[in-house]
XYZ file of C-alpha atoms in Angstrom:
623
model
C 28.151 99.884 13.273
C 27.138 99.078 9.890
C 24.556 95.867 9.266
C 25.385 92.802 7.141
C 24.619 92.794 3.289
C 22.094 90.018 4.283
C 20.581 92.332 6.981
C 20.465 96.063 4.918
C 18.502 93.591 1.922
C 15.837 91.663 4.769
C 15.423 95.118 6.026
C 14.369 96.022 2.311
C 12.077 93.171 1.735
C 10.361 93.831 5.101
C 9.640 97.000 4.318
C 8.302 96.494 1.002
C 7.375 92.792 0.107
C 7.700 90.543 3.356
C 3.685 90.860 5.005
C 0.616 91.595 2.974
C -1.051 93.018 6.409
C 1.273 95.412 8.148
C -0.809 95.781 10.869
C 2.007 92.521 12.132
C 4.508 94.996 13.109
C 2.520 95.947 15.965
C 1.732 91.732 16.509
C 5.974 91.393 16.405
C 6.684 94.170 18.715
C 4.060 93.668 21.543
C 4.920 89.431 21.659
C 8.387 90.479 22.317
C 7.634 92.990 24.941
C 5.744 89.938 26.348
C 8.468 87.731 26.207
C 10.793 90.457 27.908
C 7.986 90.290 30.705
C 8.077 86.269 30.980
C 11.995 86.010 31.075
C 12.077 88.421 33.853
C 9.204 86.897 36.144
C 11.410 83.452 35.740
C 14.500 85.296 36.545
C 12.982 87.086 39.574
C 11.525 83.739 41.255
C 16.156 83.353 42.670
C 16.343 86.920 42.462
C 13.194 88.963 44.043
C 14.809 91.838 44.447
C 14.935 92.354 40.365
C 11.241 93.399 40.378
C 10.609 94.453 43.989
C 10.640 97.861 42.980
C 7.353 97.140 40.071
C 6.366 93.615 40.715
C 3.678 94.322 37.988
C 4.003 93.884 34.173
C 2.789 95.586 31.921
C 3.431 96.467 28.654
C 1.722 100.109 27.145
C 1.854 101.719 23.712
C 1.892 105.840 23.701
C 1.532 107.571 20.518
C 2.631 111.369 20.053
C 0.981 113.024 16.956
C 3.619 116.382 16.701
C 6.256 113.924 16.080
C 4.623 111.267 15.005
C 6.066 108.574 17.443
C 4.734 105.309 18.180
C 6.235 103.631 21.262
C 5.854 100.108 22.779
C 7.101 100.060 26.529
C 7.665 97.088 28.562
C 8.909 96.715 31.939
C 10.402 93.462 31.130
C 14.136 92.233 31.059
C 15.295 94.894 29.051
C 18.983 94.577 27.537
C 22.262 95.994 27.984
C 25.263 97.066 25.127
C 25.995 93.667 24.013
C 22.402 92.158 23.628
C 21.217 95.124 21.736
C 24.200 94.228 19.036
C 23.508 90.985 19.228
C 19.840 90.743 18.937
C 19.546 93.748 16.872
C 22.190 94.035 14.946
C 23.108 90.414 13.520
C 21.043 88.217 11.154
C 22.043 85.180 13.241
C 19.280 85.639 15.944
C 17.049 86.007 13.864
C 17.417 83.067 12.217
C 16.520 84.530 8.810
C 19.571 83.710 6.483
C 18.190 80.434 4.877
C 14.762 83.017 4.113
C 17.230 85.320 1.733
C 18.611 82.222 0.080
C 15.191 81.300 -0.284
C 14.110 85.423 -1.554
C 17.048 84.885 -4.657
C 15.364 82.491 -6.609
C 12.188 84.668 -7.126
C 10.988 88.100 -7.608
C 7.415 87.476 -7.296
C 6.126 89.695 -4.726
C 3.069 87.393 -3.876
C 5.547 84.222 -3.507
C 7.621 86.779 -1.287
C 4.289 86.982 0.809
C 4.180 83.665 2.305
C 7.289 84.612 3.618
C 5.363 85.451 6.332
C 5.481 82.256 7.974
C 8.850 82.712 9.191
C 8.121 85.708 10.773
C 11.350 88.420 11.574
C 10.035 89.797 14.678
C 11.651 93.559 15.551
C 12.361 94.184 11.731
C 8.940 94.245 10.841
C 9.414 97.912 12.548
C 10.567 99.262 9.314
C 7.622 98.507 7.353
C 5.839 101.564 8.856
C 8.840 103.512 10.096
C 11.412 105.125 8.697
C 13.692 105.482 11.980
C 13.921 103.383 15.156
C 15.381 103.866 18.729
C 15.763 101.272 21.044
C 16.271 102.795 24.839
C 16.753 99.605 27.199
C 18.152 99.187 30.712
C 18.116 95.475 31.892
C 17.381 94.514 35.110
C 19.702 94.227 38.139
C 22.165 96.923 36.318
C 22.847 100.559 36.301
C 23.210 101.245 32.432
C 20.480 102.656 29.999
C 21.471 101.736 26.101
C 20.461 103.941 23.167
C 20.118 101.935 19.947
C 19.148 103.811 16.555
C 18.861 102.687 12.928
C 17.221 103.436 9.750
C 17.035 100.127 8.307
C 19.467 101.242 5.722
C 22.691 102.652 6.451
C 23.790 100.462 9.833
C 22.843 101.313 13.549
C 24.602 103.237 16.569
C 24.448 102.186 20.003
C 25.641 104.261 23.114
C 24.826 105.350 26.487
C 21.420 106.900 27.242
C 20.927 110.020 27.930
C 18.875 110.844 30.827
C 16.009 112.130 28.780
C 15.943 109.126 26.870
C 16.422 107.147 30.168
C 13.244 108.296 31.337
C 11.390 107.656 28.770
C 11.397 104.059 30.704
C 8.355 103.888 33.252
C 10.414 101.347 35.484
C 14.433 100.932 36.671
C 14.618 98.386 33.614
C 12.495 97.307 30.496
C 12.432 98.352 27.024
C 11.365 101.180 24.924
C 10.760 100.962 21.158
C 10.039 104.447 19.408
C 9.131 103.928 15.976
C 9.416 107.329 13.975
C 6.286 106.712 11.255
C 6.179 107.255 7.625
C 3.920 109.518 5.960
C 1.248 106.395 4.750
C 1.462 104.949 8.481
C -0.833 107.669 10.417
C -3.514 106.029 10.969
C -1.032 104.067 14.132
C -1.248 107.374 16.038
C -5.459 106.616 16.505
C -6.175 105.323 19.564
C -8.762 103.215 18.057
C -6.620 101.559 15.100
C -4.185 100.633 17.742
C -7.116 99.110 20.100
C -8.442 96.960 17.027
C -5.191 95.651 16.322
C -3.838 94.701 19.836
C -7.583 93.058 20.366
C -7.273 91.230 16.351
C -3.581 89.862 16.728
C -2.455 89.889 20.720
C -5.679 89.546 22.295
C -4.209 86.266 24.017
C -1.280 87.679 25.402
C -1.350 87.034 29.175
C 0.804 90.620 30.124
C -1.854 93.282 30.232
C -1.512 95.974 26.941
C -2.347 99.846 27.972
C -2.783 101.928 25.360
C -1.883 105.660 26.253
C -0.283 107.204 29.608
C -1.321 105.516 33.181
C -4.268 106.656 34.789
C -6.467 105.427 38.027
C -8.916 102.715 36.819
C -7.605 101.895 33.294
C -8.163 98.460 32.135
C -6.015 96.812 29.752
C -7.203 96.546 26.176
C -6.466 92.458 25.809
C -8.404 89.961 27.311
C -5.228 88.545 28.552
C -4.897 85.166 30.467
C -3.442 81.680 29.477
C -5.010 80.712 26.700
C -4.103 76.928 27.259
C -5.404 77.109 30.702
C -9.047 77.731 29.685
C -11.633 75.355 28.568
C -11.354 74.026 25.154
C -14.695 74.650 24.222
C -14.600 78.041 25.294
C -11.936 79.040 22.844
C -12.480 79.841 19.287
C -10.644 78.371 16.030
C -9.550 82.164 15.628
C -7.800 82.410 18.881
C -5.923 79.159 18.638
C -4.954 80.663 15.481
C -3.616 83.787 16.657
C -2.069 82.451 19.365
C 0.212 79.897 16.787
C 0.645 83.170 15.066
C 2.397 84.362 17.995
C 3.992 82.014 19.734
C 5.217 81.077 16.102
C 5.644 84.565 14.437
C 4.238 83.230 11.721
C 0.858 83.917 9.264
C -0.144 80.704 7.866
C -2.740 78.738 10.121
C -2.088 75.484 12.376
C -3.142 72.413 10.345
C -3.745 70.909 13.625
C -4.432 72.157 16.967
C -3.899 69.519 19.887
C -5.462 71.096 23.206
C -5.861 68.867 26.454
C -5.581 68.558 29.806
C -2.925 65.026 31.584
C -4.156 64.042 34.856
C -3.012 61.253 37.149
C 0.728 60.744 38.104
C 1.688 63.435 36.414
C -0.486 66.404 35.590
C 0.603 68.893 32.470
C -2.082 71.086 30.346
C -0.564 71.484 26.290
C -1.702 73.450 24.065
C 0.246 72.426 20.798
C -0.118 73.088 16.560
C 1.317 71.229 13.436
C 2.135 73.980 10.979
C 0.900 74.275 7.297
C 4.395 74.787 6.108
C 7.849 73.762 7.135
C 10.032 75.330 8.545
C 12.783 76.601 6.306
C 15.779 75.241 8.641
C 13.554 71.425 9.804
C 16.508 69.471 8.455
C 19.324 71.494 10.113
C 20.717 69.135 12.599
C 21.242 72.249 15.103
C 17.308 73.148 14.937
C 15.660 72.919 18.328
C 12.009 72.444 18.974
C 9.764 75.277 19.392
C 7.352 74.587 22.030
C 7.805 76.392 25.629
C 7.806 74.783 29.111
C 5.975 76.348 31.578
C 5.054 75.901 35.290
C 2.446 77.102 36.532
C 1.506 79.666 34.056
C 5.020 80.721 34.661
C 7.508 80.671 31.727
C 10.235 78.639 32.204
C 12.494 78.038 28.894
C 11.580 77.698 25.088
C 14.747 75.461 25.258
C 14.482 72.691 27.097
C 16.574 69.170 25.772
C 14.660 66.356 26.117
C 10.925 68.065 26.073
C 9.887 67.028 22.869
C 11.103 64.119 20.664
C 13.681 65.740 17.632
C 11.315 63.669 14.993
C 8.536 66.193 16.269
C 10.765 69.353 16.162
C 8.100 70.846 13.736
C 5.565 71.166 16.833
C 4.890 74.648 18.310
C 3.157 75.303 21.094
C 3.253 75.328 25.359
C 3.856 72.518 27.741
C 3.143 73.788 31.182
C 3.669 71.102 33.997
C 1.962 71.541 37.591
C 4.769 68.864 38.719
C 7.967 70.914 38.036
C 9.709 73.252 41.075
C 9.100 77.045 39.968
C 13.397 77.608 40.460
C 13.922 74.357 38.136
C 16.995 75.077 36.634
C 18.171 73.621 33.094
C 20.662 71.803 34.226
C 18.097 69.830 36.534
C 15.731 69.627 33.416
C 18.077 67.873 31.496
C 17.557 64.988 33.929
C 14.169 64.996 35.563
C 12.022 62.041 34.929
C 9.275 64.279 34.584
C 9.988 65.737 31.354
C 10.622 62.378 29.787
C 7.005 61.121 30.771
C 5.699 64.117 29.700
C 7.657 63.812 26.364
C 6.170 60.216 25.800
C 2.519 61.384 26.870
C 3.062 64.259 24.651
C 4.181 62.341 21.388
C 1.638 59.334 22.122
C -0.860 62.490 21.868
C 0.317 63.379 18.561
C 0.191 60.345 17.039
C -3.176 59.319 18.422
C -4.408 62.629 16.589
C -2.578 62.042 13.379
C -4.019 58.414 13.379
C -7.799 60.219 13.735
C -6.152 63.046 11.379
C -5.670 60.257 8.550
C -9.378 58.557 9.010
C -10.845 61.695 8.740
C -9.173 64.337 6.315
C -6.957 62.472 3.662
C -6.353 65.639 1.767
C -5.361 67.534 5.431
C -3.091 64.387 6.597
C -1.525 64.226 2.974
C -0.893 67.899 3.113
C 1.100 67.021 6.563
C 2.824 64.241 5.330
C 4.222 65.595 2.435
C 5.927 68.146 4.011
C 7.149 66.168 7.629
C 6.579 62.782 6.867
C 10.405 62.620 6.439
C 11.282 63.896 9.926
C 8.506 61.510 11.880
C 10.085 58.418 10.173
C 13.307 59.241 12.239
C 11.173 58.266 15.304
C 11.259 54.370 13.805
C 14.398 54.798 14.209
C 14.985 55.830 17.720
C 11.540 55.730 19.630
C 11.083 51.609 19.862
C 8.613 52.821 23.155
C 6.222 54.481 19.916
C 6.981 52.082 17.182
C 3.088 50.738 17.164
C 1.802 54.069 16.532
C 4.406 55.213 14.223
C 4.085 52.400 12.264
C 0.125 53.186 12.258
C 0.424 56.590 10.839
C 3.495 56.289 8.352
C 2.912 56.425 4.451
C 4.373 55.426 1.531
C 4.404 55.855 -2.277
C 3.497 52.592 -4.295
C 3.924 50.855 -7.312
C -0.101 50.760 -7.621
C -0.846 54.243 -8.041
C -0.153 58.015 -7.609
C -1.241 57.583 -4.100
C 0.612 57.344 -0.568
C -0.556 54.169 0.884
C -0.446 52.748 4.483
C 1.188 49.359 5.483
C -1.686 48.101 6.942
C -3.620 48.703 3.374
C -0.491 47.401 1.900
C -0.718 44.433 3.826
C -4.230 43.479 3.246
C -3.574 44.069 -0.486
C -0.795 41.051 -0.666
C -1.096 38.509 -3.097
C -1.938 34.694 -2.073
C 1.289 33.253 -1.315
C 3.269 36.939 -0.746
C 5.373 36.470 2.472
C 7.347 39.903 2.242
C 6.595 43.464 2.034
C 8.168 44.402 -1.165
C 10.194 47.917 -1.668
C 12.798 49.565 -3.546
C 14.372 52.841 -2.274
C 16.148 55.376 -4.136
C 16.513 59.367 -4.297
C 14.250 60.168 -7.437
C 10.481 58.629 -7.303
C 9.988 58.788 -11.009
C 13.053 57.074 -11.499
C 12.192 54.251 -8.945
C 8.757 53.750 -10.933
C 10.888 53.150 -13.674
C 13.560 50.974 -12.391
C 14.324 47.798 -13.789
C 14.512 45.927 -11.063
C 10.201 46.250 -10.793
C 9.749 44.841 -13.840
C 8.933 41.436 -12.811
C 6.657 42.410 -9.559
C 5.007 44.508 -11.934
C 4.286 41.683 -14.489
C 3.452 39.728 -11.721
C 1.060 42.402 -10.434
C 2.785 42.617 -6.914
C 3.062 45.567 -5.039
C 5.957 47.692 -4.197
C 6.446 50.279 -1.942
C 8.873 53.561 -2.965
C 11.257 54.364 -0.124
C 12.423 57.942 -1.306
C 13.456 59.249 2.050
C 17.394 59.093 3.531
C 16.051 57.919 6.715
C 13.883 54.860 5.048
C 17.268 53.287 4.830
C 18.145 53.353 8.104
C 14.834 52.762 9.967
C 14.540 49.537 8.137
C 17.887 48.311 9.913
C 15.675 49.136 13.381
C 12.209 47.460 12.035
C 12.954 43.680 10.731
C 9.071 43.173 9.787
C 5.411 44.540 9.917
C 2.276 42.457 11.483
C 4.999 39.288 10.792
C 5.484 40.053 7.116
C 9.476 41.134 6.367
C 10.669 43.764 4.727
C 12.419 42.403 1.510
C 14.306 45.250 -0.944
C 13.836 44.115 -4.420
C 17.787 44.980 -5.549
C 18.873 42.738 -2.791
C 18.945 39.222 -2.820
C 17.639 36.586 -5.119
C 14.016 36.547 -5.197
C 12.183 34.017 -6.148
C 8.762 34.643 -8.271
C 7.648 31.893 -10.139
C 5.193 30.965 -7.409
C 3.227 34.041 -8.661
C 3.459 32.819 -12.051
C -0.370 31.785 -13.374
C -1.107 28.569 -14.645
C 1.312 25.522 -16.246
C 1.090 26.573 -19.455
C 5.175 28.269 -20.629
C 4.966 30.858 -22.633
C 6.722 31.127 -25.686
C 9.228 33.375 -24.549
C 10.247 30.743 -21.754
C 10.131 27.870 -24.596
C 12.501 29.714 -26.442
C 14.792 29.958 -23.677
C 14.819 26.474 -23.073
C 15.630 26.093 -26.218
C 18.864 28.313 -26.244
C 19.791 27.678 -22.620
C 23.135 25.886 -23.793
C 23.859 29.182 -25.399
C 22.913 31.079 -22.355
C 25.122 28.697 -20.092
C 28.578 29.811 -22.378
C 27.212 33.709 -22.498
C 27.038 33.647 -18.730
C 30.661 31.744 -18.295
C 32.334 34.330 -21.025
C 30.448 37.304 -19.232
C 31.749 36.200 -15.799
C 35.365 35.418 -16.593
C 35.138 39.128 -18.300
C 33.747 40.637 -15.556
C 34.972 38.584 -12.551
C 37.290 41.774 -11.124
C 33.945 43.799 -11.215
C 31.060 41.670 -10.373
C 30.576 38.818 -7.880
C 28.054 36.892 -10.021
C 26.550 36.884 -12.993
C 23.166 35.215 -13.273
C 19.938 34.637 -15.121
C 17.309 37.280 -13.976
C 13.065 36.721 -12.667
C 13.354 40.474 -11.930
C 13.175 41.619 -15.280
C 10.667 41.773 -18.195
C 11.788 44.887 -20.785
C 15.447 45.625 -19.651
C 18.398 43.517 -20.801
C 20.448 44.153 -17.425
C 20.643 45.218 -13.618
C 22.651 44.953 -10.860
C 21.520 43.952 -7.603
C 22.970 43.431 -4.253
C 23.960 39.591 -2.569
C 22.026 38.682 0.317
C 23.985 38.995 3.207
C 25.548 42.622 1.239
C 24.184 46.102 2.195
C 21.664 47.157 -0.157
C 22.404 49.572 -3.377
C 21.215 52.789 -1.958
C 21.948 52.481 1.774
C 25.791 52.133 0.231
C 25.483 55.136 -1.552
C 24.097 56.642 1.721
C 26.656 55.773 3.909
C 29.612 56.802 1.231
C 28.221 60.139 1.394
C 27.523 60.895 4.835
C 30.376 59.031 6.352
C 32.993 58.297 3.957
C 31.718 54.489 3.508
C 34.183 53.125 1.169
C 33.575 49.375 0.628
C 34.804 47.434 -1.850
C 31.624 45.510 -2.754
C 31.161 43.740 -5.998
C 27.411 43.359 -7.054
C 25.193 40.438 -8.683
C 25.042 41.660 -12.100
C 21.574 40.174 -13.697
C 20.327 39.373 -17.407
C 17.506 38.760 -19.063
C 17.834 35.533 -21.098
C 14.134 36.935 -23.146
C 15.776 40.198 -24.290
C 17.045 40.067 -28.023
C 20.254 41.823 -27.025
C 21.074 39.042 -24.859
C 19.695 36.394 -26.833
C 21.964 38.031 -29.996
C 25.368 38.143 -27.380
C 24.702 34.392 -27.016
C 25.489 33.531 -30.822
C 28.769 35.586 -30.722
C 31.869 34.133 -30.484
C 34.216 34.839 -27.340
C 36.487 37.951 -28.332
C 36.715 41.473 -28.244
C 33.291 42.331 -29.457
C 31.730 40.232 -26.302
C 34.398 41.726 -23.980
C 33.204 45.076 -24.938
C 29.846 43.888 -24.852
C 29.922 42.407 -21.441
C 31.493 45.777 -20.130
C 28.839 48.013 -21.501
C 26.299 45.888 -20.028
C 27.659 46.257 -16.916
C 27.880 50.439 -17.367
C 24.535 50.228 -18.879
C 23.369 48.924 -15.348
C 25.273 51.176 -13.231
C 24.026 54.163 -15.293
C 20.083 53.388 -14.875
C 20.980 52.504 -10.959
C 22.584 55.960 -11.133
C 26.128 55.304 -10.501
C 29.026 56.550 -12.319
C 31.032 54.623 -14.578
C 34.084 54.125 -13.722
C 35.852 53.968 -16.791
C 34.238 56.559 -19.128
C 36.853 56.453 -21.884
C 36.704 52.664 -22.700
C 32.598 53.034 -21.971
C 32.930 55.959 -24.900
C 35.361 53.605 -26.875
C 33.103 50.550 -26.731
C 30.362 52.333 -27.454
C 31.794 53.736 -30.854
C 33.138 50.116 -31.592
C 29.039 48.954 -31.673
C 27.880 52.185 -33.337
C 30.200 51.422 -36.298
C 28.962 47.758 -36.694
C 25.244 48.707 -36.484
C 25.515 51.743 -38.869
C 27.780 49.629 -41.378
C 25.022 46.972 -41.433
């Protein structure tokens, strides 16, 4: 069978550019033999007799110098024909298609490193191997499988023979022979291959032989449940290697979250926010990544309803003492337990974020940058957590480069502010920019910059904060003289005194021109520099949210918006003096495409825009 295109060039990269330390192949291939292990010993609690024959696990590493063979034996699972083609022999369980679309827009090996993070499992094998054969026989059949590949031309799979069938040291499990390269001999010493298991799987609770069995051999790991000893007696490096593997990844945890629920209901979790994000977070099929357990015994890395899907970036293991062993999935689905654990679990989080945020700034803005996005969805949809969400969430501001808090926000409101100002909007240097903050910025009042899709929708979920409403400055019509200083007018607003007769006819002439576009036409407090923006009526869905919804779900209003103009502006003030005709029908309409273009809308008319536009040039350049 041949591989994919996207497989034969992953199966490049591994081997050349993918992990700076290739010592991870070894990491990749024992975790899986682990796993194997784990499946079985959760299979085996309905159906005994699949490890009556060797109720003990193991997992043991032979190396053959003449050869030069490497092989990592489990007496796990194992798999038959159509899991070795599937697991093997497709891209799709790996999950490692978004990575190549990620590999094509650079060339730059050491970019190509960090890679790592995703990790590829079993096709790290061909960074120290040209060849690999798979023999497998899965438990509770008769068949032994023969898979073979080298990494390059496709794979064959067919029936073992019996040779190759007993290179298995149980009735099912795995074998992985790995067929070195020349520069990969120092695997076949015994005591490269003890430093490694002991640097990278040390944790591994399955006990790792190196060599053939003999009477008295101990395993080389420590072994155990890592989350199941004391949290002072573990070290920052074995948390770390433990993400590592539970995550195949080679960044470190940002945070580790270790502790012990007792009372009602009793759960130990050991769980990690990542340093980077996950390439597929916002793919709506992702699942969480942190494994349920019962009593030490592995239960399902898939289980609904475990962890909130605003905290799908968490890794780690759950393991409940007040679950049946023989659970099944179905039963998980609806078991009150795993809801209170998922509440106890996420109220965890969030506490340690919270202390996170008092006590690294640089570590929690690191965190937020990259999944602040995904834990707004829980305003959304978690009202049970919407005090300590509301605690931890940030924000970009019209007061500096820095993300801000609401709470700080709050206590940084002017003297007679009743709202929590904000604007929202795809681009943040745009939104800094937008003409609707002119006059909060004269004013000196603070806005907050919503940049994220989901700030549109939790705000439909949370009305206010601490009392205060949230009030979007393109909606509605504002009122902000009370922040005006003093009694004293300035010029600018004598002047339009002055010419407000003028201004009265401009706004009539602008609205009858406009009337099939626009639902008003007013004087603007909004802004200071610009001549013109559009805003949204009160009672009308704001400007972004619209363009939200016509995306996602073919929203198709037909909403006319409160076009706004600044009666201080000399373009306006020079429109008043002209006479009604063409030249302030054409000016009218390219206010009104001036002010969809800086909301960044198209214009819907982009010949008569162009037209107009020529009409003006000429008269200015023949002045």
């Amino acid at each position: 069978m041949n591989f994919g295109a996207d497989v034969s060039r992953l199966l490049e990269i591994v081997a050349h550019a993918l992990y700076s330390n290739r010592d991870v192949f070894l990491r990749e291939l024992v975790s899986n033999a682990s796993d194997a292990c784990d499946r079985l010993r959760y299979e085996a609690i309905d159906k005994p007799d699949l490890t009556k024959d060797d109720p003990d696990f193991r997992v043991r590493i032979l190396k053959d110098p003449k050869p030069r063979t490497l092989t990592v034996l489990d007496n796990g699972i194992g798999m038959n024909r159509a899991e070795l083609v599937e697991h093997l022999g497709t891209i799709a369980k790996s999950g490692t298609k978004a990575i190549m679309e990620q590999l094509k827009v650079s060339g730059d090996k050491e970019k190509l490193s960090l890679i790592g993070q995703f990790g590829v499992g079993f096709y790290a094998s061909f960074m120290v191997a040209h060849k690999v054969e798979v023999v497998s026989r899965k438990a509770g059949e008769s068949e032994t499988w023969h898979w073979e590949s080298d990494g390059r031309t496709g794979f064959t799979v067919r029936e073992a023979s019996k040779d190759e069938h007993a290179l298995l040291s149980s009735s099912r499990g795995t074998a992985v022979i790995l067929h070195l390269n020349e520069d990969a001999g120092d695997y076949l010493i015994e005591q490269k291959l003890t430093t490694v298991i002991q640097t990278w799987s040390d944790h591994i609770s399955i006990p790792v032989f190196i060599g053939a069995a003999k009477n008295g051999e101990e395993p080389v790991n420590k072994g155990g449940a890592l989350w199941t000893k004391p949290k002072a007696s573990v070290t920052k490096e074995q948390y770390t290697e433990f993400y590592r593997h539970i995550g195949h990844g080679m960044d470190e945890p940002l945070l580790t979250s270790h502790w012990r629920a007792e009372g009602t209901i009793e759960y130990t979790a050991l769980l990690f926010l990542p340093t980077m994000r996950p390439w597929d977070l916002y793919d709506p099929t992702r699942k969480h990544a942190v494994r349920l357990y019962v009593k030490r015994v592995f239960i399902t890395d898939d289980c609904q309803g475990l962890m909130y899907p605003w905290l799908r970036f968490v890794r780690g293991v759950i393991d409940s003492e007040d679950l049946p062993l023989n659970i099944s999935r179905e039963m998980l689905q609806h078991n009150p337990v795993i809801d209170k654990i998922r509440n106890g679990v996420a109220k965890h989080i969030l506490t340690d974020l919270d202390k996170l945020s008092r006590d690294d700034a640089i570590g929690f803005t690191t965190f937020w940058e990259q999944f602040g996005a995904v834990v707004k969805e829980g305003l959304y949809d978690a009202f049970s957590l919407r005090e300590e969400l509301l605690k931890i969430v940030r924000f970009h501001t019209t007061s500096g480069e820095n993300l801000t808090s609401l709470a700080d926000y709050v206590g940084r409101m002017k003297d007679k502010q009743d709202a929590i100002y904000y604007i929202s909007g795809e681009n943040l240097g745009n939104l800094r920019n937008s003409p609707q903050l002119e006059g909060f910025k004269a004013r000196g009042l603070e806005v907050l910059l919503f940049t994220d899709t989901i700030d549109d929708f939790w705000l439909q979920a949370v009305l206010d904060y601490q009392g205060k409403p949230f009030q979007s400055v393109t909606k509605g019509n504002i009122d902000l003289s009370r922040f005006d200083a003093g009694s004293a007018k300035p010029e600018a607003d004598k002047k339009s005194e002055e010419n407000a007769p003028a201004l009265d006819s401009l706004l009539t002439a602008i609205r009858e021109t406009l009337q099939d576009e626009v639902s008003e036409v007013r004087l603007s407090a909004r802004l200071t520099d610009s001549p013109v923006c559009l805003v949204a009526a009160e009672n009308e869905v704001d400007l972004r949210m619209e363009r939200v919804l016509r995306v996602h779900q073919q929203y198709k209003p037909i909403v006319k918006r409160v076009l706004e103009i600044n009666p201080k502006h000399p373009l306006i003030e020079r429109m008043s003096a002209l006479p009604n005709g063409a030249d302030l029908n054409d000016a009218a309409h390219l206010l009104l495409d001036q002010a969809r273009i800086i909301q960044g809308e198209p214009v819907p008319d982009p010949a008569r825009f162009a037209k107009s536009m020529s009409r003006f040039m000429e008269h200015a350049l023949s002045i």
